[in-house]
Amino acid sequence: MKKAEIIAVGTELLLGQIANTNAQFLAKQLSTLGYHHHFQTVVGDNAERLKHVLDVATTRSDLIILTGGLGPTKDDLTKEVVAEFLTETLVIHEPSLQFIEQYFIKVNRPMTENNKKQALVINNAHVLMNHNGMAPGMVYEGENKQFVLLPGPPKEMIPMVENELIPYFLKGKETNTIVSKELKFFGIGESILETKIIDLLENQSNPTIAPLASEGEVMLRVTASAEDEVAANKLIEQAEHQIRERVGQFIYGSNGDNLFIVLSKKLKEHNLSISAAESLTGGLFSKRMTDIPGNSSIFKGSIVCYSNEVKQNLLNVPKELLEKEGAVSIECAKSLVENIQSVSRSDVSISFTGEAGPIASEEVPVGKVYIGIKIADSPAIVKEFQFSGSREQIRLSSVKNGASLLVKLIDESQDL
């Protein structure tokens, strides 16, 4: 497999003024295309430093992708530096120049001279048209190296990669179909998951298996290349079967799924409505559920019961219970989940109470959380958790664990 490297150009990236999301996106694409990707570099808008970065990159990588620095201003110097590095000239790409000129006519604004700079491309490069901005991208095929230049704005870069660059890479290849499938895991850490499938990761070739972790979840992207989609999917199925044999109990979905989408599908499948009583989560569970279009058919509503007064007055939690057991308790979570179901007349209900920190209160440690769940007429169930991390992480862990619990308990209730 060839080695690829990403170079992001822009002083604003170095200063932390914007996040380098382009590198994240490109890294995923390189994995899909079957490249080894070992290095990423961020360099400011400085010609000498960019030349040095290119010198280093060419000693260790076959494909060098640069993003940013293709605009009209003086500090946009990527293609000038790369052209000099390759001992090539810059030439006007007429289709791009016409596109830029038409844009200014369309918006009824005068076109300044420096905008013509955006139509310059490296001589002998394959041009990648920019249908979402002005500066085109390009691919330069050296003797043993490939150089790709892409615009910096993600709204321009992403569609250019998907619609121009990837088809260019695949053109003429025998195995010109690449298919990926993402397996979503919850309840297992990245390190444990890797240990369970370490031999599959070490011996991979086609398909490739790439682990990724984010927000308390783990994902495995399985990517296969073949002569057609049917053959690629068959390779993916074989790899997925091996993975499921070992850690299938932690897989909750695939591709575009998240825990709340899976929960929503489960509720709709069984014609169940849901409501929520949220104390420490402050409405986060409700937001995640209502972020999904069409969930008005299943989501009855919620009460953010942050204060004890609201717990008493709107959700009928007895004052004596709060005084004796406290708001962060099994008893309070149970009362909340029972009463929100009654108030909303939902089939399923969930409650969250706990201490998100950063300072502990009521003699409860930071991260202590109780999640209550009630399904139809079954007795309420309360689960206790001890989470760690920031206030935001504790809240996110709470709602994700709540969604995961609901999926499992709804399945179990339907099997009875």
PDB file of C-alpha atoms in Angstrom, residues 132-380:
ATOM      1  CA  ASN A 132     -18.753  25.381  -4.754  1.00  0.00           C
ATOM      2  CA  GLY A 133     -16.185  28.172  -4.802  1.00  0.00           C
ATOM      3  CA  MET A 134     -13.590  29.734  -7.077  1.00  0.00           C
ATOM      4  CA  ALA A 135     -10.130  28.206  -6.733  1.00  0.00           C
ATOM      5  CA  PRO A 136      -9.797  24.864  -8.572  1.00  0.00           C
ATOM      6  CA  GLY A 137      -7.879  21.967  -7.101  1.00  0.00           C
ATOM      7  CA  MET A 138      -5.261  19.987  -8.954  1.00  0.00           C
ATOM      8  CA  VAL A 139      -3.355  16.707  -9.085  1.00  0.00           C
ATOM      9  CA  TYR A 140       0.244  16.716 -10.252  1.00  0.00           C
ATOM     10  CA  GLU A 141       1.725  13.361 -11.227  1.00  0.00           C
ATOM     11  CA  GLY A 142       5.472  13.341 -10.586  1.00  0.00           C
ATOM     12  CA  GLU A 143       7.824  10.532 -11.450  1.00  0.00           C
ATOM     13  CA  ASN A 144       7.270   8.695  -8.182  1.00  0.00           C
ATOM     14  CA  LYS A 145       5.057  11.119  -6.273  1.00  0.00           C
ATOM     15  CA  GLN A 146       1.558  12.526  -6.494  1.00  0.00           C
ATOM     16  CA  PHE A 147       0.755  16.035  -5.272  1.00  0.00           C
ATOM     17  CA  VAL A 148      -2.850  17.058  -4.631  1.00  0.00           C
ATOM     18  CA  LEU A 149      -3.818  20.664  -3.935  1.00  0.00           C
ATOM     19  CA  LEU A 150      -7.265  21.340  -2.471  1.00  0.00           C
ATOM     20  CA  PRO A 151      -9.039  24.510  -1.304  1.00  0.00           C
ATOM     21  CA  GLY A 152      -9.248  25.169   2.418  1.00  0.00           C
ATOM     22  CA  PRO A 153     -12.966  25.876   3.022  1.00  0.00           C
ATOM     23  CA  PRO A 154     -14.634  22.515   3.854  1.00  0.00           C
ATOM     24  CA  LYS A 155     -17.739  23.409   1.816  1.00  0.00           C
ATOM     25  CA  GLU A 156     -15.450  23.509  -1.240  1.00  0.00           C
ATOM     26  CA  MET A 157     -12.941  20.822  -0.310  1.00  0.00           C
ATOM     27  CA  ILE A 158     -15.328  18.017   0.662  1.00  0.00           C
ATOM     28  CA  PRO A 159     -17.425  17.938  -2.538  1.00  0.00           C
ATOM     29  CA  MET A 160     -14.261  18.335  -4.613  1.00  0.00           C
ATOM     30  CA  VAL A 161     -12.765  15.233  -2.995  1.00  0.00           C
ATOM     31  CA  GLU A 162     -15.974  13.227  -3.316  1.00  0.00           C
ATOM     32  CA  ASN A 163     -16.914  14.262  -6.852  1.00  0.00           C
ATOM     33  CA  GLU A 164     -13.569  15.019  -8.514  1.00  0.00           C
ATOM     34  CA  LEU A 165     -10.599  13.528  -6.660  1.00  0.00           C
ATOM     35  CA  ILE A 166     -11.865  10.053  -5.738  1.00  0.00           C
ATOM     36  CA  PRO A 167     -13.165   9.305  -9.266  1.00  0.00           C
ATOM     37  CA  TYR A 168      -9.782  10.463 -10.604  1.00  0.00           C
ATOM     38  CA  PHE A 169      -7.961   8.040  -8.294  1.00  0.00           C
ATOM     39  CA  LEU A 170     -10.243   5.155  -9.237  1.00  0.00           C
ATOM     40  CA  LYS A 171     -10.251   5.780 -12.995  1.00  0.00           C
ATOM     41  CA  GLY A 172      -8.712   2.918 -14.957  1.00  0.00           C
ATOM     42  CA  LYS A 173      -8.204   0.650 -11.970  1.00  0.00           C
ATOM     43  CA  GLU A 174      -9.345  -2.952 -12.215  1.00  0.00           C
ATOM     44  CA  THR A 175     -10.677  -2.835  -8.689  1.00  0.00           C
ATOM     45  CA  ASN A 176     -12.509   0.416  -9.242  1.00  0.00           C
ATOM     46  CA  THR A 177     -15.255  -0.042  -6.678  1.00  0.00           C
ATOM     47  CA  ILE A 178     -14.580   0.785  -3.040  1.00  0.00           C
ATOM     48  CA  VAL A 179     -17.252   0.133  -0.406  1.00  0.00           C
ATOM     49  CA  SER A 180     -17.127   0.913   3.298  1.00  0.00           C
ATOM     50  CA  LYS A 181     -19.309  -0.117   6.199  1.00  0.00           C
ATOM     51  CA  GLU A 182     -19.153   1.400   9.658  1.00  0.00           C
ATOM     52  CA  LEU A 183     -19.928  -0.783  12.670  1.00  0.00           C
ATOM     53  CA  LYS A 184     -20.975   1.227  15.749  1.00  0.00           C
ATOM     54  CA  PHE A 185     -20.080   0.003  19.262  1.00  0.00           C
ATOM     55  CA  PHE A 186     -21.201   1.101  22.714  1.00  0.00           C
ATOM     56  CA  GLY A 187     -20.252  -0.300  26.110  1.00  0.00           C
ATOM     57  CA  ILE A 188     -16.743  -1.359  25.125  1.00  0.00           C
ATOM     58  CA  GLY A 189     -13.599   0.773  25.140  1.00  0.00           C
ATOM     59  CA  GLU A 190     -11.342   1.205  22.141  1.00  0.00           C
ATOM     60  CA  SER A 191      -8.404  -0.577  23.786  1.00  0.00           C
ATOM     61  CA  ILE A 192     -10.483  -3.622  24.786  1.00  0.00           C
ATOM     62  CA  LEU A 193     -12.083  -3.798  21.353  1.00  0.00           C
ATOM     63  CA  GLU A 194      -8.672  -3.687  19.718  1.00  0.00           C
ATOM     64  CA  THR A 195      -7.434  -6.483  21.973  1.00  0.00           C
ATOM     65  CA  LYS A 196     -10.375  -8.676  20.965  1.00  0.00           C
ATOM     66  CA  ILE A 197      -9.685  -8.285  17.233  1.00  0.00           C
ATOM     67  CA  ILE A 198      -5.933  -7.594  17.243  1.00  0.00           C
ATOM     68  CA  ASP A 199      -5.131 -10.425  14.822  1.00  0.00           C
ATOM     69  CA  LEU A 200      -7.695  -9.097  12.336  1.00  0.00           C
ATOM     70  CA  LEU A 201      -6.122  -5.642  12.531  1.00  0.00           C
ATOM     71  CA  GLU A 202      -2.563  -6.926  12.172  1.00  0.00           C
ATOM     72  CA  ASN A 203      -3.316  -9.240   9.232  1.00  0.00           C
ATOM     73  CA  GLN A 204      -5.665  -6.973   7.292  1.00  0.00           C
ATOM     74  CA  SER A 205      -5.195  -6.322   3.589  1.00  0.00           C
ATOM     75  CA  ASN A 206      -8.510  -6.313   1.733  1.00  0.00           C
ATOM     76  CA  PRO A 207     -10.782  -5.430   3.405  1.00  0.00           C
ATOM     77  CA  THR A 208      -9.082  -2.979   5.735  1.00  0.00           C
ATOM     78  CA  ILE A 209     -10.355  -2.390   9.288  1.00  0.00           C
ATOM     79  CA  ALA A 210      -9.878   1.018  10.886  1.00  0.00           C
ATOM     80  CA  PRO A 211     -10.910   1.724  14.518  1.00  0.00           C
ATOM     81  CA  LEU A 212     -12.105   5.223  15.446  1.00  0.00           C
ATOM     82  CA  ALA A 213     -13.299   6.517  18.821  1.00  0.00           C
ATOM     83  CA  SER A 214     -15.434   9.552  19.682  1.00  0.00           C
ATOM     84  CA  GLU A 215     -17.807  10.696  22.437  1.00  0.00           C
ATOM     85  CA  GLY A 216     -17.607   7.474  24.434  1.00  0.00           C
ATOM     86  CA  GLU A 217     -18.235   5.253  21.434  1.00  0.00           C
ATOM     87  CA  VAL A 218     -16.064   3.197  19.100  1.00  0.00           C
ATOM     88  CA  MET A 219     -16.490   2.631  15.393  1.00  0.00           C
ATOM     89  CA  LEU A 220     -14.853   0.147  13.056  1.00  0.00           C
ATOM     90  CA  ARG A 221     -14.766   1.137   9.393  1.00  0.00           C
ATOM     91  CA  VAL A 222     -14.460  -1.941   7.179  1.00  0.00           C
ATOM     92  CA  THR A 223     -13.414  -1.033   3.625  1.00  0.00           C
ATOM     93  CA  ALA A 224     -13.158  -3.384   0.663  1.00  0.00           C
ATOM     94  CA  SER A 225     -12.099  -2.838  -2.947  1.00  0.00           C
ATOM     95  CA  ALA A 226     -13.281  -5.120  -5.748  1.00  0.00           C
ATOM     96  CA  GLU A 227     -14.399  -5.176  -9.359  1.00  0.00           C
ATOM     97  CA  ASP A 228     -17.983  -4.340  -8.386  1.00  0.00           C
ATOM     98  CA  GLU A 229     -20.171  -3.501  -5.391  1.00  0.00           C
ATOM     99  CA  VAL A 230     -21.467  -7.047  -4.941  1.00  0.00           C
ATOM    100  CA  ALA A 231     -17.942  -8.467  -4.658  1.00  0.00           C
ATOM    101  CA  ALA A 232     -16.855  -5.659  -2.295  1.00  0.00           C
ATOM    102  CA  ASN A 233     -19.879  -6.217  -0.032  1.00  0.00           C
ATOM    103  CA  LYS A 234     -19.118  -9.933   0.091  1.00  0.00           C
ATOM    104  CA  LEU A 235     -15.619  -9.183   1.407  1.00  0.00           C
ATOM    105  CA  ILE A 236     -17.094  -6.830   4.006  1.00  0.00           C
ATOM    106  CA  GLU A 237     -19.641  -9.452   5.123  1.00  0.00           C
ATOM    107  CA  GLN A 238     -16.864 -11.981   5.718  1.00  0.00           C
ATOM    108  CA  ALA A 239     -14.907  -9.533   7.874  1.00  0.00           C
ATOM    109  CA  GLU A 240     -18.033  -8.399   9.723  1.00  0.00           C
ATOM    110  CA  HIS A 241     -18.902 -12.017  10.538  1.00  0.00           C
ATOM    111  CA  GLN A 242     -15.511 -12.471  12.209  1.00  0.00           C
ATOM    112  CA  ILE A 243     -15.939  -9.239  14.172  1.00  0.00           C
ATOM    113  CA  ARG A 244     -19.465 -10.102  15.314  1.00  0.00           C
ATOM    114  CA  GLU A 245     -18.353 -13.537  16.509  1.00  0.00           C
ATOM    115  CA  ARG A 246     -16.076 -11.835  19.036  1.00  0.00           C
ATOM    116  CA  VAL A 247     -17.717  -8.536  20.005  1.00  0.00           C
ATOM    117  CA  GLY A 248     -21.147  -8.616  18.402  1.00  0.00           C
ATOM    118  CA  GLN A 249     -22.938  -7.974  21.687  1.00  0.00           C
ATOM    119  CA  PHE A 250     -21.546  -4.406  21.698  1.00  0.00           C
ATOM    120  CA  ILE A 251     -22.637  -3.520  18.156  1.00  0.00           C
ATOM    121  CA  TYR A 252     -25.749  -1.355  18.176  1.00  0.00           C
ATOM    122  CA  GLY A 253     -25.863  -0.144  14.573  1.00  0.00           C
ATOM    123  CA  SER A 254     -24.015   0.676  11.371  1.00  0.00           C
ATOM    124  CA  ASN A 255     -23.206   3.494   8.960  1.00  0.00           C
ATOM    125  CA  GLY A 256     -25.406   6.552   9.684  1.00  0.00           C
ATOM    126  CA  ASP A 257     -26.857   5.119  12.895  1.00  0.00           C
ATOM    127  CA  ASN A 258     -26.361   6.649  16.311  1.00  0.00           C
ATOM    128  CA  LEU A 259     -27.865   5.478  19.603  1.00  0.00           C
ATOM    129  CA  PHE A 260     -30.800   7.883  19.369  1.00  0.00           C
ATOM    130  CA  ILE A 261     -31.634   6.917  15.792  1.00  0.00           C
ATOM    131  CA  VAL A 262     -31.568   3.242  16.790  1.00  0.00           C
ATOM    132  CA  LEU A 263     -33.761   3.966  19.821  1.00  0.00           C
ATOM    133  CA  SER A 264     -36.207   5.943  17.677  1.00  0.00           C
ATOM    134  CA  LYS A 265     -36.465   3.103  15.153  1.00  0.00           C
ATOM    135  CA  LYS A 266     -37.064   0.657  17.983  1.00  0.00           C
ATOM    136  CA  LEU A 267     -39.864   2.770  19.452  1.00  0.00           C
ATOM    137  CA  LYS A 268     -41.536   3.201  16.055  1.00  0.00           C
ATOM    138  CA  GLU A 269     -41.166  -0.498  15.285  1.00  0.00           C
ATOM    139  CA  HIS A 270     -43.135  -1.384  18.426  1.00  0.00           C
ATOM    140  CA  ASN A 271     -45.483   1.622  18.257  1.00  0.00           C
ATOM    141  CA  LEU A 272     -44.278   3.028  21.583  1.00  0.00           C
ATOM    142  CA  SER A 273     -44.193   6.651  22.745  1.00  0.00           C
ATOM    143  CA  ILE A 274     -41.605   8.056  25.156  1.00  0.00           C
ATOM    144  CA  SER A 275     -41.206  10.916  27.627  1.00  0.00           C
ATOM    145  CA  ALA A 276     -38.323  12.124  29.795  1.00  0.00           C
ATOM    146  CA  ALA A 277     -37.695  13.739  33.168  1.00  0.00           C
ATOM    147  CA  GLU A 278     -34.275  15.384  33.111  1.00  0.00           C
ATOM    148  CA  SER A 279     -32.469  16.828  36.079  1.00  0.00           C
ATOM    149  CA  LEU A 280     -28.667  16.796  35.601  1.00  0.00           C
ATOM    150  CA  THR A 281     -28.918  16.358  31.802  1.00  0.00           C
ATOM    151  CA  GLY A 282     -30.826  19.635  31.421  1.00  0.00           C
ATOM    152  CA  GLY A 283     -32.787  18.537  28.350  1.00  0.00           C
ATOM    153  CA  LEU A 284     -29.901  16.917  26.454  1.00  0.00           C
ATOM    154  CA  PHE A 285     -31.729  13.599  25.999  1.00  0.00           C
ATOM    155  CA  SER A 286     -34.778  15.441  24.671  1.00  0.00           C
ATOM    156  CA  LYS A 287     -32.627  17.465  22.283  1.00  0.00           C
ATOM    157  CA  ARG A 288     -30.956  14.358  20.863  1.00  0.00           C
ATOM    158  CA  MET A 289     -34.331  12.731  20.338  1.00  0.00           C
ATOM    159  CA  THR A 290     -35.950  15.780  18.753  1.00  0.00           C
ATOM    160  CA  ASP A 291     -32.922  16.355  16.500  1.00  0.00           C
ATOM    161  CA  ILE A 292     -34.247  13.401  14.486  1.00  0.00           C
ATOM    162  CA  PRO A 293     -36.905  14.347  11.918  1.00  0.00           C
ATOM    163  CA  GLY A 294     -40.228  12.574  12.352  1.00  0.00           C
ATOM    164  CA  ASN A 295     -39.865  11.865  16.057  1.00  0.00           C
ATOM    165  CA  SER A 296     -42.970  13.893  16.904  1.00  0.00           C
ATOM    166  CA  SER A 297     -44.827  10.618  16.379  1.00  0.00           C
ATOM    167  CA  ILE A 298     -43.068   8.980  19.335  1.00  0.00           C
ATOM    168  CA  PHE A 299     -41.687  11.729  21.585  1.00  0.00           C
ATOM    169  CA  LYS A 300     -44.411  12.983  23.920  1.00  0.00           C
ATOM    170  CA  GLY A 301     -42.280  15.590  25.670  1.00  0.00           C
ATOM    171  CA  SER A 302     -40.080  16.190  28.694  1.00  0.00           C
ATOM    172  CA  ILE A 303     -39.713  18.197  31.862  1.00  0.00           C
ATOM    173  CA  VAL A 304     -36.346  19.658  32.793  1.00  0.00           C
ATOM    174  CA  CYS A 305     -36.714  19.381  36.558  1.00  0.00           C
ATOM    175  CA  TYR A 306     -33.486  21.026  37.658  1.00  0.00           C
ATOM    176  CA  SER A 307     -34.770  22.332  40.991  1.00  0.00           C
ATOM    177  CA  ASN A 308     -36.410  20.410  43.804  1.00  0.00           C
ATOM    178  CA  GLU A 309     -39.405  22.761  43.555  1.00  0.00           C
ATOM    179  CA  VAL A 310     -40.088  21.638  39.990  1.00  0.00           C
ATOM    180  CA  LYS A 311     -39.565  18.007  40.946  1.00  0.00           C
ATOM    181  CA  GLN A 312     -42.228  18.450  43.641  1.00  0.00           C
ATOM    182  CA  ASN A 313     -44.696  20.743  41.903  1.00  0.00           C
ATOM    183  CA  LEU A 314     -44.673  19.383  38.349  1.00  0.00           C
ATOM    184  CA  LEU A 315     -43.607  15.781  38.841  1.00  0.00           C
ATOM    185  CA  ASN A 316     -45.087  15.092  42.253  1.00  0.00           C
ATOM    186  CA  VAL A 317     -41.876  13.880  43.880  1.00  0.00           C
ATOM    187  CA  PRO A 318     -42.718  13.876  47.627  1.00  0.00           C
ATOM    188  CA  LYS A 319     -40.971  16.564  49.648  1.00  0.00           C
ATOM    189  CA  GLU A 320     -40.218  13.985  52.327  1.00  0.00           C
ATOM    190  CA  LEU A 321     -38.425  11.775  49.787  1.00  0.00           C
ATOM    191  CA  LEU A 322     -36.203  14.642  48.653  1.00  0.00           C
ATOM    192  CA  GLU A 323     -35.398  15.628  52.238  1.00  0.00           C
ATOM    193  CA  LYS A 324     -34.613  12.080  53.315  1.00  0.00           C
ATOM    194  CA  GLU A 325     -32.956  10.524  50.247  1.00  0.00           C
ATOM    195  CA  GLY A 326     -31.885  13.585  48.269  1.00  0.00           C
ATOM    196  CA  ALA A 327     -32.441  14.506  44.644  1.00  0.00           C
ATOM    197  CA  VAL A 328     -29.540  12.304  43.554  1.00  0.00           C
ATOM    198  CA  SER A 329     -30.865   8.945  44.643  1.00  0.00           C
ATOM    199  CA  ILE A 330     -32.472   5.734  43.439  1.00  0.00           C
ATOM    200  CA  GLU A 331     -35.731   6.764  45.043  1.00  0.00           C
ATOM    201  CA  CYS A 332     -35.846  10.123  43.286  1.00  0.00           C
ATOM    202  CA  ALA A 333     -35.011   8.602  39.873  1.00  0.00           C
ATOM    203  CA  LYS A 334     -37.782   6.048  40.406  1.00  0.00           C
ATOM    204  CA  SER A 335     -40.353   8.670  41.391  1.00  0.00           C
ATOM    205  CA  LEU A 336     -39.401  10.854  38.419  1.00  0.00           C
ATOM    206  CA  VAL A 337     -39.664   8.099  35.839  1.00  0.00           C
ATOM    207  CA  GLU A 338     -43.008   6.866  37.186  1.00  0.00           C
ATOM    208  CA  ASN A 339     -44.538  10.307  37.367  1.00  0.00           C
ATOM    209  CA  ILE A 340     -43.364  11.588  33.968  1.00  0.00           C
ATOM    210  CA  GLN A 341     -44.953   8.520  32.397  1.00  0.00           C
ATOM    211  CA  SER A 342     -48.186   9.258  34.210  1.00  0.00           C
ATOM    212  CA  VAL A 343     -48.176  12.986  33.390  1.00  0.00           C
ATOM    213  CA  SER A 344     -47.340  12.512  29.706  1.00  0.00           C
ATOM    214  CA  ARG A 345     -49.301   9.267  29.253  1.00  0.00           C
ATOM    215  CA  SER A 346     -46.389   7.777  27.353  1.00  0.00           C
ATOM    216  CA  ASP A 347     -45.674   4.055  26.904  1.00  0.00           C
ATOM    217  CA  VAL A 348     -42.016   4.405  27.896  1.00  0.00           C
ATOM    218  CA  SER A 349     -40.310   6.894  30.178  1.00  0.00           C
ATOM    219  CA  ILE A 350     -36.778   7.718  31.300  1.00  0.00           C
ATOM    220  CA  SER A 351     -35.387   9.889  34.080  1.00  0.00           C
ATOM    221  CA  PHE A 352     -31.931  11.298  34.817  1.00  0.00           C
ATOM    222  CA  THR A 353     -30.653  12.606  38.126  1.00  0.00           C
ATOM    223  CA  GLY A 354     -27.091  12.944  39.316  1.00  0.00           C
ATOM    224  CA  GLU A 355     -24.124  15.184  40.011  1.00  0.00           C
ATOM    225  CA  ALA A 356     -22.387  16.576  36.907  1.00  0.00           C
ATOM    226  CA  GLY A 357     -19.930  18.705  38.872  1.00  0.00           C
ATOM    227  CA  PRO A 358     -17.492  20.280  38.851  1.00  0.00           C
ATOM    228  CA  ILE A 359     -18.179  20.622  42.600  1.00  0.00           C
ATOM    229  CA  ALA A 360     -19.867  17.814  44.487  1.00  0.00           C
ATOM    230  CA  SER A 361     -23.046  18.589  46.403  1.00  0.00           C
ATOM    231  CA  GLU A 362     -25.397  16.754  48.759  1.00  0.00           C
ATOM    232  CA  GLU A 363     -22.459  14.535  49.723  1.00  0.00           C
ATOM    233  CA  VAL A 364     -22.702  12.920  46.293  1.00  0.00           C
ATOM    234  CA  PRO A 365     -19.477  12.426  44.301  1.00  0.00           C
ATOM    235  CA  VAL A 366     -19.138  14.099  40.929  1.00  0.00           C
ATOM    236  CA  GLY A 367     -20.207  11.676  38.209  1.00  0.00           C
ATOM    237  CA  LYS A 368     -22.725   9.735  40.312  1.00  0.00           C
ATOM    238  CA  VAL A 369     -25.789   9.267  38.114  1.00  0.00           C
ATOM    239  CA  TYR A 370     -29.083   7.407  38.414  1.00  0.00           C
ATOM    240  CA  ILE A 371     -31.111   6.557  35.317  1.00  0.00           C
ATOM    241  CA  GLY A 372     -34.699   5.391  35.703  1.00  0.00           C
ATOM    242  CA  ILE A 373     -36.597   3.503  33.011  1.00  0.00           C
ATOM    243  CA  LYS A 374     -40.216   2.409  32.926  1.00  0.00           C
ATOM    244  CA  ILE A 375     -41.770   0.417  30.094  1.00  0.00           C
ATOM    245  CA  ALA A 376     -45.573   0.172  29.973  1.00  0.00           C
ATOM    246  CA  ASP A 377     -46.939  -1.366  33.193  1.00  0.00           C
ATOM    247  CA  SER A 378     -43.688  -3.044  34.210  1.00  0.00           C
ATOM    248  CA  PRO A 379     -42.053  -1.880  37.449  1.00  0.00           C
ATOM    249  CA  ALA A 380     -39.591   0.993  37.135  1.00  0.00           C
TER     250      ALA A 380
END
